[in-house]
Structure formats: structure tokens, C-alpha cells
Amino acid sequence: MRRWGMVIDLDRCTGCGACMAACHQENNLTAAGPEQTRRDRAFHWLKMLPTESRLGDEVMTRYLPQPCFQCDNPPCVRVCPVHATYLNHEGIVGQVYARCIGCRYCMAACPYNAKVFNWFEPEWPGDMKRKANPDVSLRPKGVVEKCTFCHHRINRAKEEARVEGRDVRDGDVIPACAENCPTQAIAFGDLNDPRSRVSQLVSGPRVFRLQEDLGTEPKVFYLAEKE
Ligand code: SF4
């Protein structure tokens, strides 16, 4: 059984935000506009998390790309009263939009703020709608949504492998964020395959996860910057 995971190398990441922009485009996220942004209604499936570190008197800010961590022990799944969010057999936390009642319990339960409430009807000006990605469903106003590890790309890779009569190979699935990162800071693959690139990266000395003490068992790992 596969167990999909992601590794983000902070030594390579420059904080440019290209991953966030690519995620927006790939997953048909509605642009909030200035008025709604002022009302704190803009949303992203992959955020840039500001963190500060001190070097002597100098305070340095850096930005960590933060998608949904696809926890193995996801608090959001436990609190959903209508089972609209669930952990699938390959370790991805899915969201059934047609079942979601927008109560936002899952948003309150997620310690990483990975889930977002959609305040908008899926509308684009002019013929922009034709540019929407047909592989990703448009969500109605009033539901909670989140990063899916580009689940549609996983399905496409599986289908291509099936047609060619082979297994999905390491590197066949590349989420939009990883594909568009100019420094190749994001790796993606099967954590259950000991030969996969992600498995090798997570066995290195620089690996850590955010708020590991919470016991949520995220499947997004970071590699600390080299000294
Ligand atoms: S695109 Fe790559 S370098 Fe830029 S913020 Fe994202 S992970 Fe970092």
C-alpha cells in the first residue's frame, strides 16, 4: 500500500512563493479581490508561513511553504459531524464537498490552519472560466476545502501506468507546487517505498516536522537549513 508524502528542503527554498501561485492555478482557487482580502477572506491551499530566527542582534524572517500535512492521525477527521473529511487508504486526507455543511469544526481542530472556508461562488470574469483546470472540481460557496496533494495528478499517473501495464514509478507523480518550484525544493513520493526519493530524504539528519509533539503524524517533512 502506498503512503504519499512530501519533503520540503529549506536549504533550497528561497521563499519565492511560486509553489503557492502554482497551487492556486492548478486547483482553481477563486481570487478574493481587495475588498474580500481586507475582510480576511482570501485563502490558499498552500500558505507561506513566516518564521523568525535570530543571528546575534539580527532577526531574520523566512517563509516556509505549508500545504496540508495529510496527517496520519488527523484531528479534522475526528470532529467532522457528517464524515465529509476522511483519511484515504493511501494516507491523503480527502474532502467530500457535496457532504460538507460548512460548520468549520475541522478548521478549528486543525493545528496547522491547513483548511480554508470558501466564501465565494466559483465565478471568473469574462471567459476566464475556460481556463479552469478541468481535472479539479469547482467548489460551491460555503464549504471547507484544502490541499489534496494534487490527488488528480496521482490518479492520472496511476491511469497512465495501468495503460502501460506497469506500476507507478517514483517521480511519476509531481504535484503542481513541486513542478513549479524553481529550486526543486519540494520532493513527493511514496513513503512506504524504501527506494523512493522521499524515503531517502526523511532518513537524513536534517529532517523535522512541525509541532511533532501533537501526535498528528504529518506526512509533510522539512529538511532544516545546513549550518
Ligand atoms: S517555489 Fe520553491 S523556492 Fe519558491 S517558496 Fe516554494 S518551495 Fe520555496
PDB file of C-alpha atoms and ligand atoms in Angstrom:
ATOM      1  CA  MET A   1       0.000   0.000   0.000  1.00  0.00           C
ATOM      2  CA  ARG A   2       1.339   3.428  -0.901  1.00  0.00           C
ATOM      3  CA  ARG A   3       1.656   6.235   1.641  1.00  0.00           C
ATOM      4  CA  TRP A   4       2.132   9.554  -0.116  1.00  0.00           C
ATOM      5  CA  GLY A   5       4.395  12.130   1.489  1.00  0.00           C
ATOM      6  CA  MET A   6       6.236  15.363   0.767  1.00  0.00           C
ATOM      7  CA  VAL A   7       9.642  16.680   1.752  1.00  0.00           C
ATOM      8  CA  ILE A   8      10.467  20.408   1.587  1.00  0.00           C
ATOM      9  CA  ASP A   9      14.163  21.289   1.679  1.00  0.00           C
ATOM     10  CA  LEU A  10      14.530  24.652   3.421  1.00  0.00           C
ATOM     11  CA  ASP A  11      18.112  24.889   2.247  1.00  0.00           C
ATOM     12  CA  ARG A  12      16.853  25.078  -1.327  1.00  0.00           C
ATOM     13  CA  CYS A  13      13.645  27.043  -0.707  1.00  0.00           C
ATOM     14  CA  THR A  14      14.044  30.785  -1.272  1.00  0.00           C
ATOM     15  CA  GLY A  15      10.508  31.667  -0.133  1.00  0.00           C
ATOM     16  CA  CYS A  16       9.628  32.967  -3.603  1.00  0.00           C
ATOM     17  CA  GLY A  17       6.024  31.701  -3.401  1.00  0.00           C
ATOM     18  CA  ALA A  18       5.972  30.149  -6.885  1.00  0.00           C
ATOM     19  CA  CYS A  19       4.620  26.944  -5.282  1.00  0.00           C
ATOM     20  CA  MET A  20       1.708  28.872  -3.769  1.00  0.00           C
ATOM     21  CA  ALA A  21       0.863  30.548  -7.087  1.00  0.00           C
ATOM     22  CA  ALA A  22       1.046  27.222  -8.939  1.00  0.00           C
ATOM     23  CA  CYS A  23      -1.261  25.596  -6.384  1.00  0.00           C
ATOM     24  CA  HIS A  24      -3.784  28.412  -6.843  1.00  0.00           C
ATOM     25  CA  GLN A  25      -3.820  27.966 -10.594  1.00  0.00           C
ATOM     26  CA  GLU A  26      -3.833  24.177 -10.604  1.00  0.00           C
ATOM     27  CA  ASN A  27      -6.647  23.799  -8.105  1.00  0.00           C
ATOM     28  CA  ASN A  28      -8.992  26.506  -9.394  1.00  0.00           C
ATOM     29  CA  LEU A  29      -8.851  28.643  -6.269  1.00  0.00           C
ATOM     30  CA  THR A  30     -11.029  31.726  -6.575  1.00  0.00           C
ATOM     31  CA  ALA A  31      -9.224  35.078  -6.413  1.00  0.00           C
ATOM     32  CA  ALA A  32     -10.627  37.001  -3.445  1.00  0.00           C
ATOM     33  CA  GLY A  33     -10.079  40.588  -4.664  1.00  0.00           C
ATOM     34  CA  PRO A  34      -9.035  43.547  -2.475  1.00  0.00           C
ATOM     35  CA  GLU A  35     -12.334  44.054  -0.600  1.00  0.00           C
ATOM     36  CA  GLN A  36     -12.680  40.394   0.448  1.00  0.00           C
ATOM     37  CA  THR A  37      -8.976  40.224   1.261  1.00  0.00           C
ATOM     38  CA  ARG A  38      -9.486  43.157   3.639  1.00  0.00           C
ATOM     39  CA  ARG A  39     -12.219  41.075   5.286  1.00  0.00           C
ATOM     40  CA  ASP A  40      -9.688  38.263   5.737  1.00  0.00           C
ATOM     41  CA  ARG A  41     -11.466  36.003   3.247  1.00  0.00           C
ATOM     42  CA  ALA A  42      -8.593  35.350   0.845  1.00  0.00           C
ATOM     43  CA  PHE A  43      -7.475  31.743   1.004  1.00  0.00           C
ATOM     44  CA  HIS A  44      -4.728  29.430  -0.156  1.00  0.00           C
ATOM     45  CA  TRP A  45      -4.283  25.668  -0.092  1.00  0.00           C
ATOM     46  CA  LEU A  46      -0.552  26.154   0.293  1.00  0.00           C
ATOM     47  CA  LYS A  47       0.481  29.019   2.546  1.00  0.00           C
ATOM     48  CA  MET A  48       3.796  30.720   3.116  1.00  0.00           C
ATOM     49  CA  LEU A  49       4.316  30.560   6.882  1.00  0.00           C
ATOM     50  CA  PRO A  50       6.557  33.368   8.235  1.00  0.00           C
ATOM     51  CA  THR A  51       9.113  32.238  10.819  1.00  0.00           C
ATOM     52  CA  GLU A  52      11.782  34.241  12.572  1.00  0.00           C
ATOM     53  CA  SER A  53      15.244  33.259  13.667  1.00  0.00           C
ATOM     54  CA  ARG A  54      17.882  35.308  15.446  1.00  0.00           C
ATOM     55  CA  LEU A  55      21.520  35.604  14.486  1.00  0.00           C
ATOM     56  CA  GLY A  56      23.130  37.799  17.140  1.00  0.00           C
ATOM     57  CA  ASP A  57      21.211  41.094  17.022  1.00  0.00           C
ATOM     58  CA  GLU A  58      19.782  40.359  13.637  1.00  0.00           C
ATOM     59  CA  VAL A  59      16.278  38.937  13.265  1.00  0.00           C
ATOM     60  CA  MET A  60      15.777  37.031  10.052  1.00  0.00           C
ATOM     61  CA  THR A  61      12.361  36.211   8.608  1.00  0.00           C
ATOM     62  CA  ARG A  62      11.949  33.295   6.279  1.00  0.00           C
ATOM     63  CA  TYR A  63       8.866  31.772   4.708  1.00  0.00           C
ATOM     64  CA  LEU A  64       8.030  28.084   4.913  1.00  0.00           C
ATOM     65  CA  PRO A  65       5.772  26.608   2.239  1.00  0.00           C
ATOM     66  CA  GLN A  66       2.951  24.933   4.170  1.00  0.00           C
ATOM     67  CA  PRO A  67       0.409  22.704   2.417  1.00  0.00           C
ATOM     68  CA  CYS A  68      -1.999  20.408   4.285  1.00  0.00           C
ATOM     69  CA  PHE A  69       0.201  17.974   6.216  1.00  0.00           C
ATOM     70  CA  GLN A  70      -2.054  14.983   5.377  1.00  0.00           C
ATOM     71  CA  CYS A  71      -1.714  13.740   8.955  1.00  0.00           C
ATOM     72  CA  ASP A  72      -1.854  10.018   9.691  1.00  0.00           C
ATOM     73  CA  ASN A  73      -3.777  10.946  12.856  1.00  0.00           C
ATOM     74  CA  PRO A  74      -5.850  13.872  11.549  1.00  0.00           C
ATOM     75  CA  PRO A  75      -7.829  15.846  14.182  1.00  0.00           C
ATOM     76  CA  CYS A  76     -10.050  17.309  11.434  1.00  0.00           C
ATOM     77  CA  VAL A  77     -11.424  13.868  10.537  1.00  0.00           C
ATOM     78  CA  ARG A  78     -12.397  13.091  14.123  1.00  0.00           C
ATOM     79  CA  VAL A  79     -14.547  16.212  14.567  1.00  0.00           C
ATOM     80  CA  CYS A  80     -16.465  16.327  11.277  1.00  0.00           C
ATOM     81  CA  PRO A  81     -20.120  15.605  12.172  1.00  0.00           C
ATOM     82  CA  VAL A  82     -21.071  14.457   8.660  1.00  0.00           C
ATOM     83  CA  HIS A  83     -17.965  12.464   7.639  1.00  0.00           C
ATOM     84  CA  ALA A  84     -17.153  14.953   4.887  1.00  0.00           C
ATOM     85  CA  THR A  85     -13.455  14.610   5.621  1.00  0.00           C
ATOM     86  CA  TYR A  86     -11.685  11.271   5.803  1.00  0.00           C
ATOM     87  CA  LEU A  87      -8.271   9.594   5.584  1.00  0.00           C
ATOM     88  CA  ASN A  88      -7.999   7.540   2.425  1.00  0.00           C
ATOM     89  CA  HIS A  89      -6.142   4.227   2.042  1.00  0.00           C
ATOM     90  CA  GLU A  90      -3.035   5.982   0.662  1.00  0.00           C
ATOM     91  CA  GLY A  91      -2.805   8.488   3.516  1.00  0.00           C
ATOM     92  CA  ILE A  92      -4.429  11.511   1.902  1.00  0.00           C
ATOM     93  CA  VAL A  93      -6.992  13.474   3.901  1.00  0.00           C
ATOM     94  CA  GLY A  94      -9.877  13.893   1.483  1.00  0.00           C
ATOM     95  CA  GLN A  95     -12.794  16.312   1.495  1.00  0.00           C
ATOM     96  CA  VAL A  96     -16.239  15.462   0.131  1.00  0.00           C
ATOM     97  CA  TYR A  97     -17.578  18.861  -0.877  1.00  0.00           C
ATOM     98  CA  ALA A  98     -21.104  17.635  -1.529  1.00  0.00           C
ATOM     99  CA  ARG A  99     -21.312  16.398   2.066  1.00  0.00           C
ATOM    100  CA  CYS A 100     -19.652  19.373   3.797  1.00  0.00           C
ATOM    101  CA  ILE A 101     -22.124  21.586   5.682  1.00  0.00           C
ATOM    102  CA  GLY A 102     -19.589  24.373   6.274  1.00  0.00           C
ATOM    103  CA  CYS A 103     -19.688  24.118  10.085  1.00  0.00           C
ATOM    104  CA  ARG A 104     -15.891  24.678  10.177  1.00  0.00           C
ATOM    105  CA  TYR A 105     -15.297  22.289  13.112  1.00  0.00           C
ATOM    106  CA  CYS A 106     -12.440  20.794  11.084  1.00  0.00           C
ATOM    107  CA  MET A 107     -10.840  24.208  10.635  1.00  0.00           C
ATOM    108  CA  ALA A 108     -10.923  24.741  14.392  1.00  0.00           C
ATOM    109  CA  ALA A 109      -9.454  21.277  15.014  1.00  0.00           C
ATOM    110  CA  CYS A 110      -6.534  21.561  12.578  1.00  0.00           C
ATOM    111  CA  PRO A 111      -3.495  22.847  14.487  1.00  0.00           C
ATOM    112  CA  TYR A 112      -1.850  23.948  11.236  1.00  0.00           C
ATOM    113  CA  ASN A 113      -4.684  26.089   9.807  1.00  0.00           C
ATOM    114  CA  ALA A 114      -4.498  23.974   6.677  1.00  0.00           C
ATOM    115  CA  LYS A 115      -8.219  24.057   5.940  1.00  0.00           C
ATOM    116  CA  VAL A 116      -9.971  27.061   4.471  1.00  0.00           C
ATOM    117  CA  PHE A 117     -13.561  28.199   4.144  1.00  0.00           C
ATOM    118  CA  ASN A 118     -14.745  29.069   0.659  1.00  0.00           C
ATOM    119  CA  TRP A 119     -16.651  32.356   0.787  1.00  0.00           C
ATOM    120  CA  PHE A 120     -17.103  32.559  -2.969  1.00  0.00           C
ATOM    121  CA  GLU A 121     -19.204  31.136  -5.744  1.00  0.00           C
ATOM    122  CA  PRO A 122     -16.853  29.684  -8.347  1.00  0.00           C
ATOM    123  CA  GLU A 123     -17.073  32.588 -10.780  1.00  0.00           C
ATOM    124  CA  TRP A 124     -14.436  34.083 -13.006  1.00  0.00           C
ATOM    125  CA  PRO A 125     -14.726  37.267 -15.093  1.00  0.00           C
ATOM    126  CA  GLY A 126     -15.226  37.050 -18.871  1.00  0.00           C
ATOM    127  CA  ASP A 127     -14.021  33.845 -20.432  1.00  0.00           C
ATOM    128  CA  MET A 128     -11.568  33.151 -17.602  1.00  0.00           C
ATOM    129  CA  LYS A 129     -13.686  30.153 -16.557  1.00  0.00           C
ATOM    130  CA  ARG A 130     -12.472  28.338 -19.679  1.00  0.00           C
ATOM    131  CA  LYS A 131      -9.013  28.479 -18.162  1.00  0.00           C
ATOM    132  CA  ALA A 132     -10.081  26.490 -15.085  1.00  0.00           C
ATOM    133  CA  ASN A 133      -8.352  23.132 -14.694  1.00  0.00           C
ATOM    134  CA  PRO A 134     -10.912  20.518 -15.822  1.00  0.00           C
ATOM    135  CA  ASP A 135      -9.286  17.879 -13.593  1.00  0.00           C
ATOM    136  CA  VAL A 136     -10.200  19.719 -10.375  1.00  0.00           C
ATOM    137  CA  SER A 137     -13.805  20.258  -9.297  1.00  0.00           C
ATOM    138  CA  LEU A 138     -15.099  23.763  -8.642  1.00  0.00           C
ATOM    139  CA  ARG A 139     -16.258  24.077  -5.063  1.00  0.00           C
ATOM    140  CA  PRO A 140     -19.541  25.739  -4.110  1.00  0.00           C
ATOM    141  CA  LYS A 141     -19.642  28.672  -1.720  1.00  0.00           C
ATOM    142  CA  GLY A 142     -19.894  27.652   1.934  1.00  0.00           C
ATOM    143  CA  VAL A 143     -17.733  24.526   2.069  1.00  0.00           C
ATOM    144  CA  VAL A 144     -14.338  23.871   3.595  1.00  0.00           C
ATOM    145  CA  GLU A 145     -11.534  22.931   1.225  1.00  0.00           C
ATOM    146  CA  LYS A 146      -7.864  22.031   1.368  1.00  0.00           C
ATOM    147  CA  CYS A 147      -4.731  20.774  -0.372  1.00  0.00           C
ATOM    148  CA  THR A 148      -5.198  17.290  -1.803  1.00  0.00           C
ATOM    149  CA  PHE A 149      -1.532  16.568  -2.638  1.00  0.00           C
ATOM    150  CA  CYS A 150      -2.813  17.108  -6.230  1.00  0.00           C
ATOM    151  CA  HIS A 151      -4.848  13.923  -5.988  1.00  0.00           C
ATOM    152  CA  HIS A 152      -5.941  14.272  -9.628  1.00  0.00           C
ATOM    153  CA  ARG A 153      -2.285  14.024 -10.690  1.00  0.00           C
ATOM    154  CA  ILE A 154      -1.916  10.842  -8.632  1.00  0.00           C
ATOM    155  CA  ASN A 155      -4.959   9.381 -10.383  1.00  0.00           C
ATOM    156  CA  ARG A 156      -3.561  10.386 -13.784  1.00  0.00           C
ATOM    157  CA  ALA A 157      -0.198   8.735 -13.052  1.00  0.00           C
ATOM    158  CA  LYS A 158      -1.967   5.553 -11.938  1.00  0.00           C
ATOM    159  CA  GLU A 159      -4.069   5.512 -15.082  1.00  0.00           C
ATOM    160  CA  GLU A 160      -1.045   6.040 -17.333  1.00  0.00           C
ATOM    161  CA  ALA A 161       0.796   3.242 -15.537  1.00  0.00           C
ATOM    162  CA  ARG A 162      -2.230   0.955 -15.879  1.00  0.00           C
ATOM    163  CA  VAL A 163      -2.460   1.606 -19.620  1.00  0.00           C
ATOM    164  CA  GLU A 164       1.249   0.852 -19.989  1.00  0.00           C
ATOM    165  CA  GLY A 165       0.910  -2.291 -17.860  1.00  0.00           C
ATOM    166  CA  ARG A 166       3.338  -1.236 -15.143  1.00  0.00           C
ATOM    167  CA  ASP A 167       3.424   0.133 -11.593  1.00  0.00           C
ATOM    168  CA  VAL A 168       3.571   3.830 -10.793  1.00  0.00           C
ATOM    169  CA  ARG A 169       7.271   4.720 -10.655  1.00  0.00           C
ATOM    170  CA  ASP A 170       8.986   7.045  -8.208  1.00  0.00           C
ATOM    171  CA  GLY A 171       8.817  10.516  -9.768  1.00  0.00           C
ATOM    172  CA  ASP A 172       5.697   9.802 -11.852  1.00  0.00           C
ATOM    173  CA  VAL A 173       3.571  11.974  -9.547  1.00  0.00           C
ATOM    174  CA  ILE A 174       4.665  15.589  -9.251  1.00  0.00           C
ATOM    175  CA  PRO A 175       2.224  17.971  -7.529  1.00  0.00           C
ATOM    176  CA  ALA A 176       1.885  21.434  -9.077  1.00  0.00           C
ATOM    177  CA  CYS A 177       3.830  23.078  -6.242  1.00  0.00           C
ATOM    178  CA  ALA A 178       6.811  20.772  -6.759  1.00  0.00           C
ATOM    179  CA  GLU A 179       6.665  21.059 -10.526  1.00  0.00           C
ATOM    180  CA  ASN A 180       6.817  24.846 -10.422  1.00  0.00           C
ATOM    181  CA  CYS A 181       9.451  25.285  -7.717  1.00  0.00           C
ATOM    182  CA  PRO A 182      12.446  26.912  -9.444  1.00  0.00           C
ATOM    183  CA  THR A 183      14.916  25.362  -6.990  1.00  0.00           C
ATOM    184  CA  GLN A 184      13.432  21.838  -6.815  1.00  0.00           C
ATOM    185  CA  ALA A 185      12.924  22.283  -3.081  1.00  0.00           C
ATOM    186  CA  ILE A 186       9.857  20.004  -2.959  1.00  0.00           C
ATOM    187  CA  ALA A 187      10.011  16.219  -3.327  1.00  0.00           C
ATOM    188  CA  PHE A 188       6.967  13.968  -3.448  1.00  0.00           C
ATOM    189  CA  GLY A 189       6.507  10.219  -3.443  1.00  0.00           C
ATOM    190  CA  ASP A 190       5.695   7.009  -1.621  1.00  0.00           C
ATOM    191  CA  LEU A 191       6.968   6.903   1.956  1.00  0.00           C
ATOM    192  CA  ASN A 192       6.320   3.151   2.043  1.00  0.00           C
ATOM    193  CA  ASP A 193       8.816   2.559  -0.776  1.00  0.00           C
ATOM    194  CA  PRO A 194      12.270   2.456   0.851  1.00  0.00           C
ATOM    195  CA  ARG A 195      13.900   3.270  -2.516  1.00  0.00           C
ATOM    196  CA  SER A 196      11.816   6.390  -3.187  1.00  0.00           C
ATOM    197  CA  ARG A 197      13.482   9.796  -3.042  1.00  0.00           C
ATOM    198  CA  VAL A 198      11.210  10.945  -0.193  1.00  0.00           C
ATOM    199  CA  SER A 199      12.062   7.859   1.888  1.00  0.00           C
ATOM    200  CA  GLN A 200      15.736   8.542   1.455  1.00  0.00           C
ATOM    201  CA  LEU A 201      15.327  12.220   2.328  1.00  0.00           C
ATOM    202  CA  VAL A 202      13.346  11.541   5.512  1.00  0.00           C
ATOM    203  CA  SER A 203      16.036   9.185   6.767  1.00  0.00           C
ATOM    204  CA  GLY A 204      18.616  12.016   6.717  1.00  0.00           C
ATOM    205  CA  PRO A 205      19.784  14.046   9.736  1.00  0.00           C
ATOM    206  CA  ARG A 206      18.134  17.362   8.760  1.00  0.00           C
ATOM    207  CA  VAL A 207      14.557  16.113   8.816  1.00  0.00           C
ATOM    208  CA  PHE A 208      11.858  17.524  11.108  1.00  0.00           C
ATOM    209  CA  ARG A 209       8.103  18.015  11.176  1.00  0.00           C
ATOM    210  CA  LEU A 210       6.149  20.972  12.548  1.00  0.00           C
ATOM    211  CA  GLN A 211       4.653  20.570  16.030  1.00  0.00           C
ATOM    212  CA  GLU A 212       5.558  16.909  16.111  1.00  0.00           C
ATOM    213  CA  ASP A 213       4.642  16.721  19.814  1.00  0.00           C
ATOM    214  CA  LEU A 214       0.940  16.989  18.920  1.00  0.00           C
ATOM    215  CA  GLY A 215       0.957  13.391  17.701  1.00  0.00           C
ATOM    216  CA  THR A 216      -0.833  14.189  14.449  1.00  0.00           C
ATOM    217  CA  GLU A 217       1.840  12.372  12.411  1.00  0.00           C
ATOM    218  CA  PRO A 218       2.132  14.742   9.434  1.00  0.00           C
ATOM    219  CA  LYS A 219       3.353  13.359   6.129  1.00  0.00           C
ATOM    220  CA  VAL A 220       4.954  16.664   5.140  1.00  0.00           C
ATOM    221  CA  PHE A 221       8.569  16.767   6.304  1.00  0.00           C
ATOM    222  CA  TYR A 222      11.041  19.637   6.254  1.00  0.00           C
ATOM    223  CA  LEU A 223      14.804  19.494   5.874  1.00  0.00           C
ATOM    224  CA  ALA A 224      16.495  22.096   8.067  1.00  0.00           C
ATOM    225  CA  GLU A 225      18.917  24.550   6.526  1.00  0.00           C
ATOM    226  CA  LYS A 226      22.532  23.457   6.563  1.00  0.00           C
ATOM    227  CA  GLU A 227      24.772  25.211   9.090  1.00  0.00           C
TER     228      GLU A 227
HETATM  229  S1  SF4 B   1       8.613  27.666  -5.131  1.00  0.00           S
HETATM  230 FE1  SF4 B   1      10.269  26.504  -4.188  1.00  0.00          FE
HETATM  231  S2  SF4 B   1      11.726  28.092  -3.586  1.00  0.00           S
HETATM  232 FE2  SF4 B   1       9.802  29.148  -4.005  1.00  0.00          FE
HETATM  233  S3  SF4 B   1       8.788  29.247  -1.999  1.00  0.00           S
HETATM  234 FE3  SF4 B   1       8.040  27.402  -2.989  1.00  0.00          FE
HETATM  235  S4  SF4 B   1       9.384  25.778  -2.257  1.00  0.00           S
HETATM  236 FE4  SF4 B   1      10.407  27.708  -1.825  1.00  0.00          FE
END
